[in-house]
Coordinates of C-alpha atoms in Angstrom, one line a residue:
Chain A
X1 CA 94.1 65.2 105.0
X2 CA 95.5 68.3 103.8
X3 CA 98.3 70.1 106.4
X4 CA 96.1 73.1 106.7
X5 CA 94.5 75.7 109.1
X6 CA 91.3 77.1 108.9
X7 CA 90.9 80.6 110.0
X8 CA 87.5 81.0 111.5
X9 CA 87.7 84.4 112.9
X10 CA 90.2 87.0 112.2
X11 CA 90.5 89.3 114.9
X12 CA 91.1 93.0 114.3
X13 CA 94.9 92.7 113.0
X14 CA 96.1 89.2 112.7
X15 CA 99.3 88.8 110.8
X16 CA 102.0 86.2 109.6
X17 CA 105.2 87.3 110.4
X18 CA 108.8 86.0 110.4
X19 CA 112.2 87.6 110.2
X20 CA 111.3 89.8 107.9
X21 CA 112.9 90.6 104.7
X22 CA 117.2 91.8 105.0
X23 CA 119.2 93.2 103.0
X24 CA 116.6 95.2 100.9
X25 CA 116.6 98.6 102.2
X26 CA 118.6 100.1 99.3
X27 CA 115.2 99.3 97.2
X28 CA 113.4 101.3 99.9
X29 CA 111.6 97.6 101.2
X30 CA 111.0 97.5 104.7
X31 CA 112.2 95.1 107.0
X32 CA 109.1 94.0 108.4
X33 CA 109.0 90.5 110.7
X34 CA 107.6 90.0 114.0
X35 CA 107.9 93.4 116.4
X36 CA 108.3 91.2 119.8
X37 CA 111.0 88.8 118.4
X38 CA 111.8 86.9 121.6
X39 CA 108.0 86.1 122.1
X40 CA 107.9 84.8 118.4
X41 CA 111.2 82.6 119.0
X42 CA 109.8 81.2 122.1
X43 CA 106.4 80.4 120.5
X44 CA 108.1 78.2 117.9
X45 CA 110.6 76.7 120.3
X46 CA 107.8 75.4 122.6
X47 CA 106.0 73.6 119.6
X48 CA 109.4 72.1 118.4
X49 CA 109.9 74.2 115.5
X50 CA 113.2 76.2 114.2
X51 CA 112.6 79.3 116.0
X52 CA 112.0 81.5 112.9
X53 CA 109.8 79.9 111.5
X54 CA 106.5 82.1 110.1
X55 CA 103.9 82.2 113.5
X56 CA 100.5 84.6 113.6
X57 CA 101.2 88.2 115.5
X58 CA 97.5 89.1 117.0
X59 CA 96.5 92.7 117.7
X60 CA 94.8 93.2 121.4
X61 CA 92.0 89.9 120.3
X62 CA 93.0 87.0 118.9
X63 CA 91.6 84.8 116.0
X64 CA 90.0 81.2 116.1
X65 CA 91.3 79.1 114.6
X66 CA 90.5 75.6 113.1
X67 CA 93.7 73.3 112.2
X68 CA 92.5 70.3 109.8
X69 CA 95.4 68.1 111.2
X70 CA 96.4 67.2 114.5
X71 CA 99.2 69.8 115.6
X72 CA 100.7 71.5 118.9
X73 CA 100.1 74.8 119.5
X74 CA 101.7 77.3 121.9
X75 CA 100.7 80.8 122.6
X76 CA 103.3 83.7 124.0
X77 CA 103.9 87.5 123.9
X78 CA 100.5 89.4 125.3
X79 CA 98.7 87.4 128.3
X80 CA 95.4 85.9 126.4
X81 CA 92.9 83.5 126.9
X82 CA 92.8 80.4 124.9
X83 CA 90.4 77.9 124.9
X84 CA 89.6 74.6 122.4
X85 CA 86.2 73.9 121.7
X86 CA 85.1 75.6 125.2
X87 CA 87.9 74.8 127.4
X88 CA 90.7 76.3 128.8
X89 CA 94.5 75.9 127.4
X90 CA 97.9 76.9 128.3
X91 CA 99.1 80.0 127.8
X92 CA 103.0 80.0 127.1
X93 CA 103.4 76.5 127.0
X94 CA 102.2 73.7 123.7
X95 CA 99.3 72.4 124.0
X96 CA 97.9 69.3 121.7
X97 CA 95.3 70.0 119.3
X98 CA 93.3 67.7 117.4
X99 CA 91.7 68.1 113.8
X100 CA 89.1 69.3 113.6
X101 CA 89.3 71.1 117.3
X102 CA 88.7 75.3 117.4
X103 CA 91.2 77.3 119.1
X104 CA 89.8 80.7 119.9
X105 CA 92.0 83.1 121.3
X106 CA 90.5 86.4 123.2
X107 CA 91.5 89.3 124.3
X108 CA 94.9 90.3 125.9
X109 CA 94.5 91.5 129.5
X110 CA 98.2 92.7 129.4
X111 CA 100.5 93.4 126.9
X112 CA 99.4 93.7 123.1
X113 CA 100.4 91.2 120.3
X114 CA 100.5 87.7 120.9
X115 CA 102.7 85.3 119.0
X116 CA 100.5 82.0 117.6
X117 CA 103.1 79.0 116.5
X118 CA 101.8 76.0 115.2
X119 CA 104.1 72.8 114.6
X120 CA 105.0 72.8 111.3
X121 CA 105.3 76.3 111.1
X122 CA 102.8 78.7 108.6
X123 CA 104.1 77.5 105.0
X124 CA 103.1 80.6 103.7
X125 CA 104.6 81.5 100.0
X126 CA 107.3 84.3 100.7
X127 CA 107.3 87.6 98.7
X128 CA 110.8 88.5 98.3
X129 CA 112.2 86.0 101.0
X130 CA 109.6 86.3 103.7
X131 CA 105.9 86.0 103.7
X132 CA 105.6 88.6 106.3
X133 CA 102.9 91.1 106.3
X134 CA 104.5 95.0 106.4
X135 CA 101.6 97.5 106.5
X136 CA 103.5 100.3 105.3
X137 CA 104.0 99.1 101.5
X138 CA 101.7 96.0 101.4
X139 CA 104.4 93.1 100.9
X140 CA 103.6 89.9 102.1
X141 CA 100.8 87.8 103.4
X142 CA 97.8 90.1 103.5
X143 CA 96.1 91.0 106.9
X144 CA 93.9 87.4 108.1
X145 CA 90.3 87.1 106.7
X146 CA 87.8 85.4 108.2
X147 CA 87.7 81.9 106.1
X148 CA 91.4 82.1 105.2
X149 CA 93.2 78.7 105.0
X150 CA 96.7 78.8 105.9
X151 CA 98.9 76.4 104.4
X152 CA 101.5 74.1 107.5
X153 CA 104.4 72.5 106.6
X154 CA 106.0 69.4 108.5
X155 CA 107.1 69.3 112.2
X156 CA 110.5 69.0 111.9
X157 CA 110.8 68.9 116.2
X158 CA 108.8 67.6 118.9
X159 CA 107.1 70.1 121.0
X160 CA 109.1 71.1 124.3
X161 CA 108.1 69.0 127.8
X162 CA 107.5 71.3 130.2
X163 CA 105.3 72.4 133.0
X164 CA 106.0 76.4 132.2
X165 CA 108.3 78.2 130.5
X166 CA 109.8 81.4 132.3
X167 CA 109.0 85.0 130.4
X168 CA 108.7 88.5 131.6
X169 CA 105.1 89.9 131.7
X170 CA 104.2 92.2 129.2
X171 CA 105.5 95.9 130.6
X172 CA 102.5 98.0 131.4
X173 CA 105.5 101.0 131.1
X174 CA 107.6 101.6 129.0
X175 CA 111.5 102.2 129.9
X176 CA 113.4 102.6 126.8
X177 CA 117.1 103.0 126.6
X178 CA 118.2 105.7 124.2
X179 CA 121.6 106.5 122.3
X180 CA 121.7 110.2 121.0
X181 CA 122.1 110.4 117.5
X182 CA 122.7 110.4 114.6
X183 CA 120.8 114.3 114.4
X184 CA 120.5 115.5 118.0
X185 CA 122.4 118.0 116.9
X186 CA 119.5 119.2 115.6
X187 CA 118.6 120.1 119.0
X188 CA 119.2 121.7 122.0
X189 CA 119.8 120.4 124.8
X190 CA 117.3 121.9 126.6
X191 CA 114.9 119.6 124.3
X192 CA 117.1 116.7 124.9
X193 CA 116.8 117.2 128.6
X194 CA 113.3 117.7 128.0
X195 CA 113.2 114.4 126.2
X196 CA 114.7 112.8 128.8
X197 CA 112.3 114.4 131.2
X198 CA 109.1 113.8 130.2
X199 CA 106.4 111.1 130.6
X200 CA 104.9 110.0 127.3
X201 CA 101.8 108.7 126.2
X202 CA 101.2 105.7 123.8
X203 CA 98.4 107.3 120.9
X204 CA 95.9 104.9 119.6
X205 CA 97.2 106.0 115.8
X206 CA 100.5 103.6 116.9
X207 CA 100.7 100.7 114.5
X208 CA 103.5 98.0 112.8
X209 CA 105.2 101.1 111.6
X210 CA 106.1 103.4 114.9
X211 CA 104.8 103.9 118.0
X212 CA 103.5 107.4 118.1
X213 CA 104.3 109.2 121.6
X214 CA 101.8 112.7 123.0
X215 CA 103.7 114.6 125.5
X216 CA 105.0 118.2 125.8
X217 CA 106.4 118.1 122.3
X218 CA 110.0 118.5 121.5
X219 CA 111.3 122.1 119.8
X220 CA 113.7 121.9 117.0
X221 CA 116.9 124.1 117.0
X222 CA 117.6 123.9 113.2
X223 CA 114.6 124.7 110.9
X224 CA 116.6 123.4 108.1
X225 CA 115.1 120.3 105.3
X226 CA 117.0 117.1 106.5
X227 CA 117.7 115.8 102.8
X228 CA 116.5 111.9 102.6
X229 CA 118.5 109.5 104.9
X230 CA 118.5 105.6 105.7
X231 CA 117.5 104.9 109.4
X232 CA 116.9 102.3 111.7
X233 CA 114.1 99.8 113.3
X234 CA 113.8 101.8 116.9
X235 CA 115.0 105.4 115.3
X236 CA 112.8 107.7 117.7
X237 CA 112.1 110.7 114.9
X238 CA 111.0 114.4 115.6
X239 CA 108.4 115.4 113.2
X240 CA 107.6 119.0 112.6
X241 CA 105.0 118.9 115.3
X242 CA 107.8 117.9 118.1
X243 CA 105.8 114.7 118.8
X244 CA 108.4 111.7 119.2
X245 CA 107.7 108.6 117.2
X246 CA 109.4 105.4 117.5
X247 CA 110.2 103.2 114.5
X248 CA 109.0 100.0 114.6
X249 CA 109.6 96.8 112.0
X250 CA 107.6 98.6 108.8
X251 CA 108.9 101.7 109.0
X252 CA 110.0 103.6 106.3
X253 CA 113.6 103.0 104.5
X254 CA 114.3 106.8 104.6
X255 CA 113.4 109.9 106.8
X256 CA 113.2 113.6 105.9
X257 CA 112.6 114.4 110.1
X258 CA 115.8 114.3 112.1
X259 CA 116.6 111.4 114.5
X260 CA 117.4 112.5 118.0
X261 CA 118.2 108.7 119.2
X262 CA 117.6 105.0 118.8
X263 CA 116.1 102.8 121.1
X264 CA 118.4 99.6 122.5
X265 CA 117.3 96.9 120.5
X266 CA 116.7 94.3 123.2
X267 CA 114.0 97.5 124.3
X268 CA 111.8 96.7 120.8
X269 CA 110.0 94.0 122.5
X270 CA 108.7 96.4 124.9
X271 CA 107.4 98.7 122.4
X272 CA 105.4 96.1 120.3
X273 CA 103.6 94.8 123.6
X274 CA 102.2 98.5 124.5
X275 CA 99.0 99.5 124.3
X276 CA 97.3 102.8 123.8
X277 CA 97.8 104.7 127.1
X278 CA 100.8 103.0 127.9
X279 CA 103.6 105.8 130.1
X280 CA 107.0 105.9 128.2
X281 CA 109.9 107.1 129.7
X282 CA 113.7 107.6 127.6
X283 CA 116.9 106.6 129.6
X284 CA 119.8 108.0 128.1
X285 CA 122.6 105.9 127.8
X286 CA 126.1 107.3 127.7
X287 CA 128.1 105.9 125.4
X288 CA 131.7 104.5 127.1
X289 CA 134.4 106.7 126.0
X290 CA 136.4 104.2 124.0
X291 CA 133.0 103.4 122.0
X292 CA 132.8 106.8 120.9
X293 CA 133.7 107.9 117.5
X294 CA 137.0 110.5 117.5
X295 CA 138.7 111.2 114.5
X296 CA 142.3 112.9 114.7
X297 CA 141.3 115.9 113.2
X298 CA 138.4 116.2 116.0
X299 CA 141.0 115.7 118.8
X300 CA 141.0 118.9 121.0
Chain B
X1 CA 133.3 112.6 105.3
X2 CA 131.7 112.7 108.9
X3 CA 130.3 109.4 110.5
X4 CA 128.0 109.2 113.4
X5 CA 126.5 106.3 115.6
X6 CA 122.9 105.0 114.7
X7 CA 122.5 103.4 118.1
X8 CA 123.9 100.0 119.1
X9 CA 124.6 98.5 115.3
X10 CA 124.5 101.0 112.7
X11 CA 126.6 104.1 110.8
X12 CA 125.5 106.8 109.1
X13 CA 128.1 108.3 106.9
X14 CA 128.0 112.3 105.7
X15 CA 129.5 113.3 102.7
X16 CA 130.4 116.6 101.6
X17 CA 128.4 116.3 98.1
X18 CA 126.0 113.7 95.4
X19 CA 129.1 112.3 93.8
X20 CA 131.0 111.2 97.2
X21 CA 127.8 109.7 98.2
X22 CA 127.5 107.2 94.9
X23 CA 131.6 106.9 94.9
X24 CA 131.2 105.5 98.5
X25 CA 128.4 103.4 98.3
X26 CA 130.0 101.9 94.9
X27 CA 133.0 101.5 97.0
X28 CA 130.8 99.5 99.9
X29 CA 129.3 97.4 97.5
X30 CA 133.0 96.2 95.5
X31 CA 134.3 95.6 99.3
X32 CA 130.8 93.6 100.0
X33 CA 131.1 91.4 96.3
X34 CA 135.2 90.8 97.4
X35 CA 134.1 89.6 101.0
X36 CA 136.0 92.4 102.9
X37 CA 133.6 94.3 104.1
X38 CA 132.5 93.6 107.7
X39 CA 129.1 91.6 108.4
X40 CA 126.0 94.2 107.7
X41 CA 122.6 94.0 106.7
X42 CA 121.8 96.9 104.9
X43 CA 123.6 99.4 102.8
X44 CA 120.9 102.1 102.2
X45 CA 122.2 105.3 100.4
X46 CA 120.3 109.0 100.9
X47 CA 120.9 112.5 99.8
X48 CA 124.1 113.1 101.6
X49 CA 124.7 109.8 103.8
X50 CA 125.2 106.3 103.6
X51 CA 123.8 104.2 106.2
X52 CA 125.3 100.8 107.3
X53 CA 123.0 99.1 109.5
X54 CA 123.1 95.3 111.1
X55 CA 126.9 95.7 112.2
X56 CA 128.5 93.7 115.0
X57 CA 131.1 96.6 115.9
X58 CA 130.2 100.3 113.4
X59 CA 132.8 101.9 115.9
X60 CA 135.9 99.5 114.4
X61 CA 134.1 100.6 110.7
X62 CA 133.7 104.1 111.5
X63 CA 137.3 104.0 112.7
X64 CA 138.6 101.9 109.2
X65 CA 136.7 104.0 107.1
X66 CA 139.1 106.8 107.3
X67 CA 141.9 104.9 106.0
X68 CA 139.9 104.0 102.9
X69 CA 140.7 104.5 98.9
X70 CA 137.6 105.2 97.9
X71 CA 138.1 105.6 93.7
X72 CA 135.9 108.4 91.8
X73 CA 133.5 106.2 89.9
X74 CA 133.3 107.4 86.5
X75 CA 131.5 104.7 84.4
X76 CA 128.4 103.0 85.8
X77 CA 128.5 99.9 87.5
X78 CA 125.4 99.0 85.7
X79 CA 123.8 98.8 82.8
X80 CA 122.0 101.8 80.9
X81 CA 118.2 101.5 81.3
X82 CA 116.1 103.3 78.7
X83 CA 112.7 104.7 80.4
X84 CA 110.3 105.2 76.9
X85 CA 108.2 107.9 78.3
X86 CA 104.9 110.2 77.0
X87 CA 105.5 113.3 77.6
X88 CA 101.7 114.2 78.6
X89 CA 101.7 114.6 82.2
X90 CA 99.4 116.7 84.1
X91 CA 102.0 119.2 85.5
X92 CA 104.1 119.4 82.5
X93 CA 102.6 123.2 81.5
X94 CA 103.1 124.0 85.0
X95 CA 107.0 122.8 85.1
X96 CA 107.5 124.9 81.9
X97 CA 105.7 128.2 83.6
X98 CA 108.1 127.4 86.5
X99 CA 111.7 126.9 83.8
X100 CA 110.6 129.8 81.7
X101 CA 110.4 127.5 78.5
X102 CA 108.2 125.9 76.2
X103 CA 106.7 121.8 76.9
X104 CA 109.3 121.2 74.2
X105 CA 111.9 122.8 76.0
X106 CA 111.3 120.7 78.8
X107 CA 111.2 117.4 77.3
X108 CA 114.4 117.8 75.5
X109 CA 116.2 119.0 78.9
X110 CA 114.8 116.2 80.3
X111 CA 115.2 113.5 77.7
X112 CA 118.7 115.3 77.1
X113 CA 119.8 114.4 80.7
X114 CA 121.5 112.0 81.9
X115 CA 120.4 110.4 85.4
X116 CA 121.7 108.3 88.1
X117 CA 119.8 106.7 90.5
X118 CA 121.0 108.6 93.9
X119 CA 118.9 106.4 96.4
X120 CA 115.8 104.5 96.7
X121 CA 112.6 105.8 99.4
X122 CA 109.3 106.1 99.8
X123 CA 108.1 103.0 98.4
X124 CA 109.5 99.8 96.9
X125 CA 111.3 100.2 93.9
X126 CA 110.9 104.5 93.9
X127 CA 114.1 105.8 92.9
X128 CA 115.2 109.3 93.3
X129 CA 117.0 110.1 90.4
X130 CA 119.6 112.8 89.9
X131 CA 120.8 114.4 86.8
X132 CA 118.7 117.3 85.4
X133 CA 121.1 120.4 84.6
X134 CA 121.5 122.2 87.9
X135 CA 118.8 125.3 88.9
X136 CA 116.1 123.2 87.0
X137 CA 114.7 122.1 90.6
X138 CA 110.6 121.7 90.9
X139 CA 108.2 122.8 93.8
X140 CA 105.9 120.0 95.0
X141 CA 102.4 120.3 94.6
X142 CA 100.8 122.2 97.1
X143 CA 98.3 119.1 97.9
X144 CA 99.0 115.8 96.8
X145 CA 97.1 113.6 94.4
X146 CA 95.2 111.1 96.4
X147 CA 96.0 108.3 93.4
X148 CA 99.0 108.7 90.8
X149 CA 98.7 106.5 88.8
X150 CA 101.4 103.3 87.9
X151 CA 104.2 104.2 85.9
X152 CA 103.8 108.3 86.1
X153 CA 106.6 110.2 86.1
X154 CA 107.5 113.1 87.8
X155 CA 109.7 116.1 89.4
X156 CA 110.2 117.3 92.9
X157 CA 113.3 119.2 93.8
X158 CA 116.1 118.3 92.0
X159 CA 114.8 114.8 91.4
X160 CA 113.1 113.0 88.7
X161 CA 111.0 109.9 90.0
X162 CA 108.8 106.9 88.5
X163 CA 105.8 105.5 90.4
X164 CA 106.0 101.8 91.2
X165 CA 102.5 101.4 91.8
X166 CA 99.5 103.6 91.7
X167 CA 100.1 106.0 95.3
X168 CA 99.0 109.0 96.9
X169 CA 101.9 111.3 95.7
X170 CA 103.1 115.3 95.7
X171 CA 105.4 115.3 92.4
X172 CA 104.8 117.3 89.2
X173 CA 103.7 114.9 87.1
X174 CA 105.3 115.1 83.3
X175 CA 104.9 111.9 81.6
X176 CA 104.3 108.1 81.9
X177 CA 106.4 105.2 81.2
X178 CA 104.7 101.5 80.8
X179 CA 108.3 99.7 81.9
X180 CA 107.7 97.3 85.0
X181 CA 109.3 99.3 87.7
X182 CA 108.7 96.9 90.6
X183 CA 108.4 93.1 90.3
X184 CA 108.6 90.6 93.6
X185 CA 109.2 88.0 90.8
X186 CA 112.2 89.5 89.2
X187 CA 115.6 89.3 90.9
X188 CA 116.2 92.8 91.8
X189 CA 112.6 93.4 92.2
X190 CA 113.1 97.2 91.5
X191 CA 114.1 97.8 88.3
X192 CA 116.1 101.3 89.1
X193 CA 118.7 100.6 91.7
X194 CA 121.3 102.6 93.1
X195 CA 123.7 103.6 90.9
X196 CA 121.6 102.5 88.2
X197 CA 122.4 105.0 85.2
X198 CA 118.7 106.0 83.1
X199 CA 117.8 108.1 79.8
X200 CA 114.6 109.0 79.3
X201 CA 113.1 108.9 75.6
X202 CA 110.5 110.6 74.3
X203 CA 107.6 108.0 72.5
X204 CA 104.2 108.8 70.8
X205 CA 101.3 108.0 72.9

């Protein structure tokens, strides 16, 4: 019996997804990797697995899923329903599955992506180091098909033995702490204040590469070119339109729009669990005087 | 040189012009081979900047960075690549409107140059190359092509650029090259890289 999993149905956007790929930005290769990383480490914990293991990001509904071997399962991230051959499983916790058995995974009822780990982990073949799928330049394990088989390697851990295991609810707002810089410069602070002050809106056209804010938009002081520049996973970016975007995992290595701030990274999980419609507000977080940058020539 | 916080683990460092950029960033990468440059993630080079990104502390870097030697680099790190190249792109008549001269004219400036891969963007494996005698800059296309094909090679601002793979694209398309820009089975998968040094010559079609 081969250590395999049938995919039965896809669901809209189901991806493999793992670290990502480091330390190949220079070549203009995204990082890519799960976008709520604490949800993905938990999902592979609970099944007994090293806890970067490759798992399945969902997008709003799941897939089904038919494992040809007897495996755990465990489910985290966005609040789904699960159910094997007709009857209701865990969510958040493993869960024994034998071969044979369909898992079918509906739709979230908070939160968006849910994080699929199967013991064994996906033993998906990498492309350049990681067989994540990044949307933006096509790298990695394409997008889930219906009738895909995906390849599991061996458990290397038993699954965890517990009744639940604590995890904050998917946010159904957004509160995102912000450091200015490095180009909000490039505005005044009349926009920062207004960036500061507004209520945003999560657009539908959000995806694996930035979240895509509508609000009052954001004017720009300099109407210079920003020559080509490396950023960040959470860069928030203010096109020409002065509609704030948020980077996420498979965003682009370089940026011709200025970058007024960058999200906190423990903040990213936040952003990959909302869904269209979802309020956003920016905190801006001083930074403490001896953490700021002063050179001696700068020195008043 | 002016450096600037890129939230909680990164640096972006500004410098005055191109050749401070690629002296840095060859600088960053002898410190990274000799194992003294602080933990990081990613190096990226742009334009005018350098980005560091996956630090623990990029205030203790931005604050060592001032004290560095950073030598001008006058040989290339790397090795030479040749890019064969017919000259029978699309926009070629229209870059020779735009410089005043003949298609010849233009091929010789731009086999006659030579170019330096300045940073990588875009897509995998697209380099923005840097080299062509200064004022020869090119407009972008009004309206990009919906499919350029794999290999084509073309000019936008001061930059000369190769497609990895067939793309949407807004660049004045001169020639095409059949090299094997991007490979995910090659170790580097992009052929240019940074500081990569590249001399375009002209071959029959």
């Amino acid at each position: 019996m081969s250590r395999v999993l049938e995919v039965l149905r896809a669901g809209p956007l189901t991806t493999v997804q793992d670290r990502g790929r480091i330390g190949l930005a220079h070549l203009a290769v995204p990082r890519s990797g799960a976008l709520d990383e604490p949800a993905w480490k938990l999902a592979n914990r609970l099944v007994g697995n090293d806890e970067h293991a490759a798992a399945l990001e969902t997008t709003l509904a799941g897939p089904a899923l038919r494992p040809r071997v007897s495996c755990h399962l465990a489910i985290t991230g966005a609040w789904v329903p699960i159910d094997i051959d007709g009857r209701a499983a865990p969510w958040g916790i493993p869960f024994f599955v034998r071969a044979g058995q369909t898992v079918s995974i509906g739709t979230a009822t908070r939160g968006l992506r849910a994080y699929v780990a199967v013991s064994g982990g996906f033993a998906v073949a990498p492309t350049l180091g990681s067989p994540a799928t990044d949307l933006l330049s096509g790298l990695g394990h394409p997008p889930l098909r219906d009738g895909d088989t995906l390849p599991l390697g061996e458990p290397v851990g038993p699954p965890a033995v517990i009744a639940s295991a604590p995890y904050p609810a998917p946010p159904t707002e957004l509160h995102l702490r912000l450091i200015l810089g490095p180009r909000h410069d490039w505005f005044t602070d009349d926009a920062i204040s207004l960036l500061a002050g507004t209520t945003y809106s999560v657009t539908p056209v959000s995806n694996r590469i930035a979240l895509r804010l509508h609000g009052t938009p954001i004017p720009r002081q300099a109407t210079k070119e920003l020559p080509s520049e490396g950023t960040v996973t959470g860069a928030v970016q203010v096109p020409a339109d002065g509609h704030p975007l948020v980077f996420l995992k498979d965003h682009p290595t370089t940026v011709g729009y200025p970058i007024i701030g960058v999200v906190d990274p423990s903040d990213l999980s936040l952003c990959a669990q909302a869904r269209p419609g979802t309020p956003v507000r920016f905190h801006l977080k001083t930074v403490p005087r001896d953490r700021r940058i002063r050179f001696p020539e700068e020195r008043p | 040189m002016r450096t600037m916080l890129v939230g909680a683990r990164a640096l972006l460092v500004e410098l005055d012009d191109r050749t401070a950029v690629d002296d840095l960033y060859a600088e960053i990468e002898r410190r990274r081979v000799a194992g003294t440059l602080p933990r990081c993630e990613e190096v990226v080079p742009g334009a005018r900047t350098v980005l560091l990104d996956g630090l623990t502390d990029p205030v203790a870097l931005a604050r060592d960075l001032t004290s560095w030697h950073i030598p001008r680099t006058e040989a290339p790190a790397t090795a030479l690549v040749e890019v064969p190249t017919v000259y029978d792109g699309a926009d070629l008549a229209e870059v020779a409107r735009y410089w005043e001269m003949t298609t010849r004219e233009v091929i010789a400036t731009h086999t006659g140059s030579r170019h330096r891969v300045a940073f990588c963007g875009f897509a995998p494996g697209f380099a923005y190359l840097t080299g062509l005698p200064p004022g020869r800059t090119v407009r972008r296309r009004p309206a990009p092509r919906s499919a350029v094909p794999t290999g084509a090679v073309g000019l936008a601002d001061q930059y000369t650029g190769i497609y990895p793979r067939s793309s949407p694209g807004g660049w004045q398309l001169i020639g095409r090259t059949d090299l094997s820009l991007w490979d995910t089975g090659r170790v580097p998968a992009a052929l240019l890289t940074p500081g990569t040094e590249v001399r375009f010559v002209e071959v029959p079609a």
